[in-house]
Structure formats: structure tokens, C-alpha cells
Coordinates of C-alpha atoms in Angstrom, one line a residue:
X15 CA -105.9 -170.7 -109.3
X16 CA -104.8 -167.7 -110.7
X17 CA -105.4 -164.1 -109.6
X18 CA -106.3 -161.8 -112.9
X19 CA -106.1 -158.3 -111.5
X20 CA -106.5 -156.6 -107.8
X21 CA -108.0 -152.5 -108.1
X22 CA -109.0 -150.8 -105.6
X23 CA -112.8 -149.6 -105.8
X24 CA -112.6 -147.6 -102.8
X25 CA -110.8 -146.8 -99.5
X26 CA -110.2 -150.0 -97.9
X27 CA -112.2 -152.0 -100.6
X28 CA -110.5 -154.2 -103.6
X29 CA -111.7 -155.9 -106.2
X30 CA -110.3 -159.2 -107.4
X31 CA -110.3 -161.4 -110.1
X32 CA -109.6 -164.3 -110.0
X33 CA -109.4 -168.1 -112.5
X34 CA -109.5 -171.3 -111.8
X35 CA -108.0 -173.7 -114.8
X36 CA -110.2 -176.4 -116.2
X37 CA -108.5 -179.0 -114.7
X38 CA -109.5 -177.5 -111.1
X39 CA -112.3 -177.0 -112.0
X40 CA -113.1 -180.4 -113.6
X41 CA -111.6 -182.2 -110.7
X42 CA -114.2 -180.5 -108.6
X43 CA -117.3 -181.0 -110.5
X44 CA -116.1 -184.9 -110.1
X45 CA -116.0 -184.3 -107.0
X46 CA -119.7 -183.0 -106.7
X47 CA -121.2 -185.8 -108.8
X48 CA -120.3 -188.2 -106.4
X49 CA -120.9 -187.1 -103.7
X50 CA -124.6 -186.9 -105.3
X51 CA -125.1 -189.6 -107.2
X52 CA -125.7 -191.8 -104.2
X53 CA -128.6 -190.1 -103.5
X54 CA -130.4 -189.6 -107.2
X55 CA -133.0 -191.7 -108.8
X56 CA -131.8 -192.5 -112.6
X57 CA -134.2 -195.0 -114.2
X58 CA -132.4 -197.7 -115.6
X59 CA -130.1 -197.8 -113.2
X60 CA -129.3 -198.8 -109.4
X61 CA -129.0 -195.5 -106.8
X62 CA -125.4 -194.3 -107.5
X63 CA -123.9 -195.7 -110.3
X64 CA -125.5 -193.4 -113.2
X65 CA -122.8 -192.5 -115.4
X66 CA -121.9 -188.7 -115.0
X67 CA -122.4 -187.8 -118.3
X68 CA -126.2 -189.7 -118.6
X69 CA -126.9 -187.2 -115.0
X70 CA -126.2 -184.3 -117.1
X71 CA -127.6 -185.4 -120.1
X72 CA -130.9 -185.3 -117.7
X73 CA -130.4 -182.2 -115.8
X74 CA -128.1 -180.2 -117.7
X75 CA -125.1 -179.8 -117.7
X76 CA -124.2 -177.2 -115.0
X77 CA -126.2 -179.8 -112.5
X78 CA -123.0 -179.7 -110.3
X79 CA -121.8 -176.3 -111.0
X80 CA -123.1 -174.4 -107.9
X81 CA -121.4 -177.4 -105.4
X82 CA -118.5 -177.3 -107.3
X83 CA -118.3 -172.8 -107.4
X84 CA -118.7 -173.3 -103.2
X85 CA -116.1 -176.1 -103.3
X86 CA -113.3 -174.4 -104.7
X87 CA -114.1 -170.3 -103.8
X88 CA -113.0 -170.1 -100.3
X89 CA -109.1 -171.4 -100.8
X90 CA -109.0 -169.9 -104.4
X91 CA -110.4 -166.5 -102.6
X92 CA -107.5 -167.1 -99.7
X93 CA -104.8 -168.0 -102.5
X94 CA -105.6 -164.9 -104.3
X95 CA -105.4 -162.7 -101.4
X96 CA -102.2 -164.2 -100.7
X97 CA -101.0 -163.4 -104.1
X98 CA -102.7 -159.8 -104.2
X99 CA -100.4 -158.3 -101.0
X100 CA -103.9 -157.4 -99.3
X101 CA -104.3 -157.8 -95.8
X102 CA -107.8 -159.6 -95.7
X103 CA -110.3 -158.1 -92.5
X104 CA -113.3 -160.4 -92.2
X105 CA -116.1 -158.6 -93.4
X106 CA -118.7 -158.7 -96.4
X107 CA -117.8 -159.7 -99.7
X108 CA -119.1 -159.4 -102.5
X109 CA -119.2 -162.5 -105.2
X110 CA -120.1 -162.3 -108.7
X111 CA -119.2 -165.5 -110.6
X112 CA -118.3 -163.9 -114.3
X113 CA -117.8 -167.4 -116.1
X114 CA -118.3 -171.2 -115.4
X115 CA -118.3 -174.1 -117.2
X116 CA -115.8 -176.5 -118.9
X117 CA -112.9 -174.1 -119.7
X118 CA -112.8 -173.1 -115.5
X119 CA -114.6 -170.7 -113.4
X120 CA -114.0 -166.9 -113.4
X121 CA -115.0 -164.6 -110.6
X122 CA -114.5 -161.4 -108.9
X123 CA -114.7 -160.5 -105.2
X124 CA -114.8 -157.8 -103.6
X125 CA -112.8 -157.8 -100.1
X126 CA -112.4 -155.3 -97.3
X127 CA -108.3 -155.3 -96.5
X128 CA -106.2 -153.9 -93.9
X129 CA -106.0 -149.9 -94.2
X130 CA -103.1 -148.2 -95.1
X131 CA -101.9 -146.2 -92.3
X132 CA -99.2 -143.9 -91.4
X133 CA -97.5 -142.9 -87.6
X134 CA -94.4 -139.9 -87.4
X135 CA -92.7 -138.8 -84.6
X136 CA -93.1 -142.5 -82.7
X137 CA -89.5 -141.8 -81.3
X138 CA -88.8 -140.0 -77.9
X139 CA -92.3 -139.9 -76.5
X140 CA -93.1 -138.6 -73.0
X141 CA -94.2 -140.6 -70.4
X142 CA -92.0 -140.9 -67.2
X143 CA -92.2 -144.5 -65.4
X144 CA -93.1 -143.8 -61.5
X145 CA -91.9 -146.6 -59.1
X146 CA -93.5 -145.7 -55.5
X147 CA -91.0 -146.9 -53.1
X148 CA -91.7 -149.6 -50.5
X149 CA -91.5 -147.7 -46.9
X150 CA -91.4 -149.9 -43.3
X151 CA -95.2 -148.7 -43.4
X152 CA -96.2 -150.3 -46.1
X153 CA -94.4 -153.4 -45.3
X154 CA -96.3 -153.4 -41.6
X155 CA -99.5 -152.9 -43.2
X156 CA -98.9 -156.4 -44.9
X157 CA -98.2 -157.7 -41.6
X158 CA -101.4 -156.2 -40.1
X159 CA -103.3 -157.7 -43.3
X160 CA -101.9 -161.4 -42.8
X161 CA -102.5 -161.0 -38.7
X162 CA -106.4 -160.1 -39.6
X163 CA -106.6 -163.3 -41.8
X164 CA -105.1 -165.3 -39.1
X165 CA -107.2 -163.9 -36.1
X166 CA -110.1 -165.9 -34.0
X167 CA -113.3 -164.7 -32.7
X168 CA -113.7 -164.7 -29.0
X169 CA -116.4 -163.5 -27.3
X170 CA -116.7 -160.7 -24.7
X171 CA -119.2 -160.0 -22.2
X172 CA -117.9 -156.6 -20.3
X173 CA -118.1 -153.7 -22.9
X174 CA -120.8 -152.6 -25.4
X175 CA -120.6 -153.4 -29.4
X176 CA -118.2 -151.1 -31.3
X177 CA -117.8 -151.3 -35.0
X178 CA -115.0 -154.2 -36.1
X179 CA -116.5 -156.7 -33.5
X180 CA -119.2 -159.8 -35.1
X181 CA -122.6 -159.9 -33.8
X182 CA -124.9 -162.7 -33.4
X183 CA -128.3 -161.5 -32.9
X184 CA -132.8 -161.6 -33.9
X185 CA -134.2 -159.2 -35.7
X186 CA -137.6 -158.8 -36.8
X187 CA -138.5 -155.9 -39.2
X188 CA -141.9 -154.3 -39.9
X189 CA -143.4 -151.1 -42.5
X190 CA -146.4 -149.2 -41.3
X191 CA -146.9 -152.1 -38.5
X192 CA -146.9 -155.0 -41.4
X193 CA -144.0 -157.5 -41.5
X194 CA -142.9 -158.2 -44.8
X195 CA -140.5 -160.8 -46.8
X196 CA -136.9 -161.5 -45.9
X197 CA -137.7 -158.4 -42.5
X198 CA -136.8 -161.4 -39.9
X199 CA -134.0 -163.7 -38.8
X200 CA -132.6 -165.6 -35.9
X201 CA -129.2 -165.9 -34.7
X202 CA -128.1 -163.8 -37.7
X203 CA -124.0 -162.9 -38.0
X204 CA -123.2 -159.7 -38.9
X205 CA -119.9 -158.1 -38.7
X206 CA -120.7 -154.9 -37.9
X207 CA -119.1 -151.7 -40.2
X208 CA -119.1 -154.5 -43.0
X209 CA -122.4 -152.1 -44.6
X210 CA -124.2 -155.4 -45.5
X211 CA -127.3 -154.2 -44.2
X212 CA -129.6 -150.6 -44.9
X213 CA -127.6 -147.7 -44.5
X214 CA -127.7 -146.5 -40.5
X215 CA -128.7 -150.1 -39.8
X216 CA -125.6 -151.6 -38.5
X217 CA -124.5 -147.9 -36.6
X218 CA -127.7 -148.5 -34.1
X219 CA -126.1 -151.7 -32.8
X220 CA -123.0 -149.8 -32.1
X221 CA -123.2 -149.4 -28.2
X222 CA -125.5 -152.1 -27.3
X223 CA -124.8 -155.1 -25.0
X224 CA -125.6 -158.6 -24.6
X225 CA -128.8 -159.5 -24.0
X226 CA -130.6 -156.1 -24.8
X227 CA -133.1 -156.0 -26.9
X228 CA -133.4 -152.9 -29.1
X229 CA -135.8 -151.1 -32.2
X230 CA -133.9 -150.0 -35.4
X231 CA -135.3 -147.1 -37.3
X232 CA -133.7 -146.9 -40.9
X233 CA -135.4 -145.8 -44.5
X234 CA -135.1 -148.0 -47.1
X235 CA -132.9 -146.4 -50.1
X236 CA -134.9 -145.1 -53.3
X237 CA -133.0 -147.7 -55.7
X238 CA -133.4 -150.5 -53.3
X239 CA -134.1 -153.9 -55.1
X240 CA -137.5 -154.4 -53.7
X241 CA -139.9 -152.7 -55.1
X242 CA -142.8 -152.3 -52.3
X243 CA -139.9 -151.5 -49.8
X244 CA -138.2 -148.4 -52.1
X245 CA -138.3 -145.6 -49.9
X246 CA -140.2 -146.9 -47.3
X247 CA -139.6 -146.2 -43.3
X248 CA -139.4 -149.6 -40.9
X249 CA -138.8 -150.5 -37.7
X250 CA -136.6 -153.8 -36.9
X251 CA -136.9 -154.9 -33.6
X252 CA -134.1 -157.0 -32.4
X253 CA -131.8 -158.8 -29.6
X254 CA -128.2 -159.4 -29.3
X255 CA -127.2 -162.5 -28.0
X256 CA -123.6 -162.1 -28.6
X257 CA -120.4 -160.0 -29.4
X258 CA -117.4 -160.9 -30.4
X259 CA -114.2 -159.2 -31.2
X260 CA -111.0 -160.3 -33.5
X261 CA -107.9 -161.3 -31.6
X262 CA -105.2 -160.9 -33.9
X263 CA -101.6 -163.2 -32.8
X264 CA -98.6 -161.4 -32.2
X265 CA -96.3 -160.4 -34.9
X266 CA -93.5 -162.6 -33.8
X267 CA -91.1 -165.1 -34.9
X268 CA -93.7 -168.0 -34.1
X269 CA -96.5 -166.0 -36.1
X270 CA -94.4 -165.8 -39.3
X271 CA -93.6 -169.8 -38.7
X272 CA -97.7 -170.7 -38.4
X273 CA -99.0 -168.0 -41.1
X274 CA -96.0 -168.4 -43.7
X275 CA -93.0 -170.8 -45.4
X276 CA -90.7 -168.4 -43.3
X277 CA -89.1 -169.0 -39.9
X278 CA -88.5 -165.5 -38.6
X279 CA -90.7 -162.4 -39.0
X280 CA -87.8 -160.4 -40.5
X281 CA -87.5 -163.3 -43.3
X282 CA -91.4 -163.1 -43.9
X283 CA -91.0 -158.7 -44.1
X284 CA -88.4 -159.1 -46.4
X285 CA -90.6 -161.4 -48.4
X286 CA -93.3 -159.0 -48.3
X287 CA -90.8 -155.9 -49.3
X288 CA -90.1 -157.6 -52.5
X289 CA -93.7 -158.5 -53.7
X290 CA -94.3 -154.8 -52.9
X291 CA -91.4 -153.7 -55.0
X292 CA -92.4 -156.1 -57.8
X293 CA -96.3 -155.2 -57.3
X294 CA -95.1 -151.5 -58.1
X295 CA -92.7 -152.0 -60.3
X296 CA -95.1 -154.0 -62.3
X297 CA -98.5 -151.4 -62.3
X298 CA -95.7 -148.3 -62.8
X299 CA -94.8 -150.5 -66.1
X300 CA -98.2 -150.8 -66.8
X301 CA -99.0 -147.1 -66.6
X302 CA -95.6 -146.0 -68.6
X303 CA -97.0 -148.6 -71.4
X304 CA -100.5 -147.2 -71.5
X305 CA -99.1 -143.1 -71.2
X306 CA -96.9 -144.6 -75.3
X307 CA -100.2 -146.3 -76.1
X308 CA -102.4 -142.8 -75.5
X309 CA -99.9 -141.4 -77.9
X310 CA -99.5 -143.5 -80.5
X311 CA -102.8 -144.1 -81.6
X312 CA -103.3 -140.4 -81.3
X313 CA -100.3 -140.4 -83.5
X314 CA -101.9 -143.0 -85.8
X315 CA -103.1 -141.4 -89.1
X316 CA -105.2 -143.4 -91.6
X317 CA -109.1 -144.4 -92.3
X318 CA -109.6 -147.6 -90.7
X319 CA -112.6 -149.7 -91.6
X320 CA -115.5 -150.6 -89.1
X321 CA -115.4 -154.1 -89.3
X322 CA -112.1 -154.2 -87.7
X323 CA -113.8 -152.3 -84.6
X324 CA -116.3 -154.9 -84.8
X325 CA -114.3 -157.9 -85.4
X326 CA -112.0 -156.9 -82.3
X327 CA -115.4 -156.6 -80.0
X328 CA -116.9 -160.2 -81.4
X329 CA -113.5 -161.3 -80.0
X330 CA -113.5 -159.7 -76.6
X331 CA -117.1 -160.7 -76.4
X332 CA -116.2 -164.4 -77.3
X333 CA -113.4 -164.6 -74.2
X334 CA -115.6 -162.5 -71.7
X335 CA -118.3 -165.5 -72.5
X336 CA -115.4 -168.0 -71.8
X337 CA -114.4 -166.9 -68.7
X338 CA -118.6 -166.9 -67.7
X339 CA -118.6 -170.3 -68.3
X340 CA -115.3 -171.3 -67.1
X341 CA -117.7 -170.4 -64.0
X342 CA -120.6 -172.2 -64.5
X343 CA -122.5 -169.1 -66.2
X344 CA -123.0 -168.4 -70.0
X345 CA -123.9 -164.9 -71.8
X346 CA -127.4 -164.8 -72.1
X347 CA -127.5 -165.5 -68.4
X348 CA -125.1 -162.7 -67.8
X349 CA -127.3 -160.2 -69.6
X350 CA -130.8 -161.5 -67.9
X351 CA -129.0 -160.9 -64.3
X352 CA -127.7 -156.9 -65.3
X353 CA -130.7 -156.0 -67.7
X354 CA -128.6 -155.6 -70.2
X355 CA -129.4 -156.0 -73.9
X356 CA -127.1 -157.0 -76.4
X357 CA -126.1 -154.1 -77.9
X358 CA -125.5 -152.4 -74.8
X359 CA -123.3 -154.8 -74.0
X360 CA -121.2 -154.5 -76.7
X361 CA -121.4 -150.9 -77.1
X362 CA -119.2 -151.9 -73.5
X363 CA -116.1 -152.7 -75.4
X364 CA -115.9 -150.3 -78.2
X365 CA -113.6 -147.8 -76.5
X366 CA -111.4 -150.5 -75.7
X367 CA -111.5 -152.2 -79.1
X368 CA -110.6 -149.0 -80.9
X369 CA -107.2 -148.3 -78.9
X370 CA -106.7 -152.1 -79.7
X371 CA -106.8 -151.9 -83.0
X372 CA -105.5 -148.7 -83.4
X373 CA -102.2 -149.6 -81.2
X374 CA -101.8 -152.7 -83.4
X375 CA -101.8 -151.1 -86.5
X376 CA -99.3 -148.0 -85.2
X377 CA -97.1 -150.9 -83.9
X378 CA -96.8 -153.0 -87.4
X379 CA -96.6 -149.8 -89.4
X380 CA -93.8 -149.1 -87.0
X381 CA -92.7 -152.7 -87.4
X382 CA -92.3 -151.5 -91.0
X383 CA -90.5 -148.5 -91.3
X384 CA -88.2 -150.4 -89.2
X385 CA -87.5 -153.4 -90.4
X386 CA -87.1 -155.3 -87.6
X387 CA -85.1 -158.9 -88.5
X388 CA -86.8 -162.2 -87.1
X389 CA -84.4 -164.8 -86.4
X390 CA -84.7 -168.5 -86.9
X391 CA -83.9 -169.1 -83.0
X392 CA -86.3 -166.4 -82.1
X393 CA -88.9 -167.8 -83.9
X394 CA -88.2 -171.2 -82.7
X395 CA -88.0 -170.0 -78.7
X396 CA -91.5 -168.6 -79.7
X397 CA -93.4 -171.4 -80.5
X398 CA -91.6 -173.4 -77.5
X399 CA -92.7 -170.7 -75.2
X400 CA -96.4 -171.1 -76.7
X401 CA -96.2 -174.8 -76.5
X402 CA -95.4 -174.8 -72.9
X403 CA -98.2 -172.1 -72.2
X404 CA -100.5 -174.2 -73.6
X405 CA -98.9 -177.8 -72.7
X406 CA -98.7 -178.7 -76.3
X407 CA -96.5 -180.5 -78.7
X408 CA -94.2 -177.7 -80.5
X409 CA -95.0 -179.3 -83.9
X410 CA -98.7 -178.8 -83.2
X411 CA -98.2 -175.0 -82.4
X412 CA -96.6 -174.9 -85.5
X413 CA -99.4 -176.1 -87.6
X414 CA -101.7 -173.6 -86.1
X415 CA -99.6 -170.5 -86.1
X416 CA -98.1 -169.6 -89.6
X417 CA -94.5 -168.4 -89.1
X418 CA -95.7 -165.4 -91.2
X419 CA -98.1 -164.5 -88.3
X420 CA -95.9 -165.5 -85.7
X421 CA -92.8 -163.1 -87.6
X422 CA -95.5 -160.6 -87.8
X423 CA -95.9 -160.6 -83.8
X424 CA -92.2 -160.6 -82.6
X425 CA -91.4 -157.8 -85.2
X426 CA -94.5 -155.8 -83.2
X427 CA -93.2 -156.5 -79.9
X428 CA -89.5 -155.4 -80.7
X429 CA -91.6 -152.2 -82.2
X430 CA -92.7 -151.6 -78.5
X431 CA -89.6 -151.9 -77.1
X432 CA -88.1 -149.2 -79.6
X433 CA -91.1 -147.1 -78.7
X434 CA -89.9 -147.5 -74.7
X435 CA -86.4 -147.6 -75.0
X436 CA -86.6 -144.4 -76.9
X437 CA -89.0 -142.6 -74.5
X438 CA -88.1 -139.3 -72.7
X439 CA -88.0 -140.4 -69.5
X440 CA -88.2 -144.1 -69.5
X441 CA -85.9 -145.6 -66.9
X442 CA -85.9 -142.4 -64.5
X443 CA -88.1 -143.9 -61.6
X444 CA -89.1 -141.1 -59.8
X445 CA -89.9 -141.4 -56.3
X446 CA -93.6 -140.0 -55.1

């Protein structure tokens, strides 16, 4: 394969042309033929050993031409893309085969490729990374969190229900007099203040005691998923059989030993202050990343072609469809339970699959002007680090990620960290 001439025939468009020797070309009509031949009729002859040229004497000579053209285009298209400089974005082409027959095949193609793009000013943004710092409150409201998770229900006879305690209790609801589907229940748990039921449902327990028996008067919400019910008054008449309340342990040495790997509750608050400070420290990362993001693709300057956009959302598509299935649901079932059509859907992700692209394209331009150097040993702690991730042999990382590609990524990543390091007020963790 040889590549004849790249032109651009408009922004973000390029024309090639590109030649495949005889030989090639040759070697893949071959190819064709027999493949073929074991399925043709000659007469005279037993199915599949016609002589090639005795086929083509029959059905013309270009009988294997259009097997041969689909044979050899897609890695003479990828080999002259290589050799073009283009950056190659999935999208349309366009094919027009120019010349074929025994002195090789000729033909142009027309390509979208990566845009050319350009970012100033990428040094000494603003964004200012905000740390909240752990106080003894925060650290007691872990405490209080891990004490509700550890607590029992006991029941109590000698007060009223108040909101917090579990209810076990009948109810049986009615509209205009008529009970209807799913109005009535026996023995039915209900924490109350949980707002599992109607709204003003759960309140008109509040207050009641064992054994009493009670109406509820609510009005079912406009948007409610039934639709005879929508807006509807009813009645529920019901009886509570029993309360119970939450008795949390004591936050003590023997607490911290039954509810955690700790001994003493000033080991497990310890434990907790640090998973704070790391929680924090973490999201306040997060948002100092995303304030540089904002900015650079506002910074980002360049006409960049819609099938990017779309590619990007065809991949975030594809992994939100993974992780349905990684729970026993696919897509289409996804959409039938939200009412959601396809391109509504999609039309989800396009906001996010802009600043995606956009952010990756500011960070290799920046990459660029750079010049960032890729060392042997960086590359090779790479693909060790993505063989681990995915429990896989290094060699076999290696065959699926070019070291161009995987260059291509570190030099982006070092690109963020200029963009950080640099940063007016990155470091400076100022307190709320």
C-alpha cells in the first residue's frame, strides 16, 4: 500500500488516495477465488477444483474483484491514515474505487480526522482547592450513624407513637366508600417519618397507642402512579398493634469492640477522623479539577466535528448498558420502566460528552506545546498497573494498547498536572 496524496476538502474532512501494488492485489484476488471455488458449479469439473483462470474465462474477469476491493480496504485505509499524520474520528467515509484490475487497485477516501485546535493562557488558572476540616462534631455524627446501624427494636407499651419509632399495624383504605387495589394490609411495618406512604399519612399515626384503632384522611397526590386514585380523597381505617422504638448501645469501649476492628472508641474516632479527612480531601480535589476543566474548554478554540460528540455518547451509552446488566437489567428494559425513548436518552449525555471531548482535546494540544517526554519505565509501570487492574498478563495489555496510544495518555495526564501545579491558588486549603 501506498498513500498517493492527502488534501483537505474541508474543515475536518480529507481526501486520500491511496495504491495497492499488483502483487497485493493479486495475492488477494487468490485469495477470493478460493474461498469461492468450493462453492461454484464448473461443468467438467468436480465442485472446487476449476482452474482460476477457466472461472474467469466464464464470468469475467473481475469475478473476484469486489471480495478482493473489501479484503484489502480497511488495513490499506488504516495504513494510509497512519502515513497521512491524520487523526482518524470514526465517522462516514466516503469510497470511490478510481482503478482495479491486474496492475492493483486505486482509490480515494474521504475521512473525517481529529480537528485542529488551539488553547492560550492554560497556565495559572483560578480555582482555589477547599479542604473542610474534620471538627469533634462531625466525627460524633459518625458515631451516631454506626450506633443507629447497630441498634435493636424493642417494644414499648407506656407512651403514644412519635416519629423515629416502627409500627406494626392494619389498615384498610377506601374512595367515595369503595375499597380499591393495594388500599389494605395486615400487620404492615412502617417506620414512621420514613415518608413511604401518602403525604400526611404517616403524621396521623403520630400520637396513637397500642391497640387503638383510628381513620386516616389523606388526598392522593396529582402525579400519583395510579391513575383512578390521582387526586382522589380516601379514608384508611386502621389499628396499631405495636410500637417500637430504636435502642441505640452505648458509645463505649465495648461498642467500638462489637461494631468495628478497633478495641477502644478513641481508636475507632480516630479511624473515623481520617476517612473524613480523606473523604474531603478527595471531593475538594474533585471540585479544584472540575473549576481547570470549566476553564479549559472554555479556553479551547477550534471547530470540532459532531461525530466526535456522538462517538463519545455511543460510548457512555455502551458502559451505562454494562453496568444495567452487570444487574440483571439491559437498555431497552431501562427505557420501558422511565418512558424514555431513545433519543431522549441520549440527548442525556450530550452535555457531558462535549466537556469530554473538549477537555481531551485542550489537554493533548497542551500535551503538545509542551512536549512532555515519556519514559521507557513510565511506559512499562503503565501497562503493569493496567495489567493488575484488569488481572491480566502484561504481554497481553501490550497487544491491545499501542504504546503510541498509551504515550499519548501519560503525556495528557502530566498535561493536567502542569495545568494544577500551575494554578492560582492550588495548594492553599482554605478552611470553611
Amino acid at each position: 500500500m501506498s498513500l498517493k496524496s492527502a488534501n483537505k476538502v474541508d474543515t475536518n474532512r480529507v481526501e486520500l488516495e491511496v495504491e495497492v501494488d499488483a502483487a497485493a492485489f493479486e495475492e488477494a484476488v487468490n485469495k477470493a477465488y478460493k474461498k469461492n471455488i468450493r462453492r461454484m458449479n464448473i461443468p467438467g469439473f468436480r465442485k472446487g477444483k476449476a482452474p482460476r483462470h477457466l472461472v474467469e474465462k466464464l464470468y469475467g474477469e473481475s469475478v473476484f474483484y469486489e471480495e478482493a476491493v473489501n479484503a484489502l480496504y480497511p488495513t490499506a485505509l488504516n495504513e494510509a491514515v497512519e502515513a497521512s499524520g491524520y487523526e482518524y474520528v470514526e465517522d462516514k467515509i466516503d469510497l470511490d474505487v478510481t482503478s482495479v484490475g491486474k496492475d492493483g487497485l486505486q482509490f480515494k477516501a474521504t475521512i473525517t480526522v481529529k480537528p485542529e485546535v488551539q488553547i492560550e493562557d492554560y497556565k495559572g488558572l483560578k480555582a482555589e482547592k477547599k479542604v473542610t476540616p474534620v471538627t469533634d462534631e462531625d466525627v460524633n455524627a459518625e458515631v451516631e450513624k454506626l450506633r443507629d446501624r447497630n441498634s435493636r427494636l424493642v417494644t414499648v407499651e407506656d407512651r403514644p407513637a412519635k416519629e423515629g419509632d416502627t409500627v406494626v399495624f392494619d389498615f384498610d383504605g377506601s374512595v367515595d366508600g369503595e375499597p380499591f387495589d393495594g388500599g389494605k394490609a395486615e400487620n404492615y411495618t412502617l417506620e414512621l417519618g420514613s415518608h413511604q406512604f401518602i403525604p400526611g399519612f404517616e403524621e396521623q399515626i403520630v400520637g396513637k397507642k397500642t391497640d387503638e384503632e383510628f381513620d386516616v384522611n389523606v388526598t392522593f397526590p396529582e402525579d400519583y402512579h395510579a391513575e383512578e386514585l390521582k387526586g382522589k380523597a380516601a379514608v384508611f381505617h386502621c389499628k396499631l398493634h405495636e410500637i417500637k422504638e430504636k435502642e441505640l448501645p452505648e458509645a463505649d469501649d465495648e461498642f467500638a469492640k462489637d461494631a468495628s476492628e478497633f478495641d477502644t472508641l478513641d481508636e475507632l474516632k480516630a479511624d473515623m477522623k481520617k476517612k473524613l479527612e480523606d473523604r474531603r480531601e478527595k471531593e475538594a480535589e474533585e471540585a479544584f479539577e472540575t473549576k481547570l476543566i470549566d476553564q479549559l474548554v472554555e479556553k479551547l478554540q477550534g471547530e470540532i466535528p459532531e461525530a466526535m460528540f456522538e462517538n463519545r455518547i455511543n460510548q457512555d451509552v455502551r458502559e451505562f448498558d454494562y453496568r444495567l446488566q452487570s444487574q440483571g437489567l439491559n437498555l431497552d428494559l431501562y427505557l420501558q420502566y422511565t418512558g424514555m425513548d431513545m433519543d431522549g436518552f441520549r440527548a442525556g449525555f450530550r452535555e457531558q460528552a462535549e466537556k469530554k471531548v473538549k477537555l481531551r482535546l485542550a489537554l493533548e494540544k497542551i500535551a503538545e506545546l509542551e512536549d512532555f517526554p515519556v519514559s521507557d519505565e513510565e511506559l512499562d509501570e503503565e501497562y503493569k498497573n493496567i495489567a493488575e487492574q484488569y488481572k491480566m498478563d502484561v504481554e497481553k495489555i501490550k497487544g491491545l494498547i499501542r504504546e503510541k496510544d498509551l504515550k499519548k495518555d501519560l503525556a495528557v495526564g502530566k498535561a493536567m498536572e502542569l495545568v494544577k501545579d500551575t494554578a492560582a491558588g492550588e495548594g492553599k486549603k482554605s478552611k470553611k
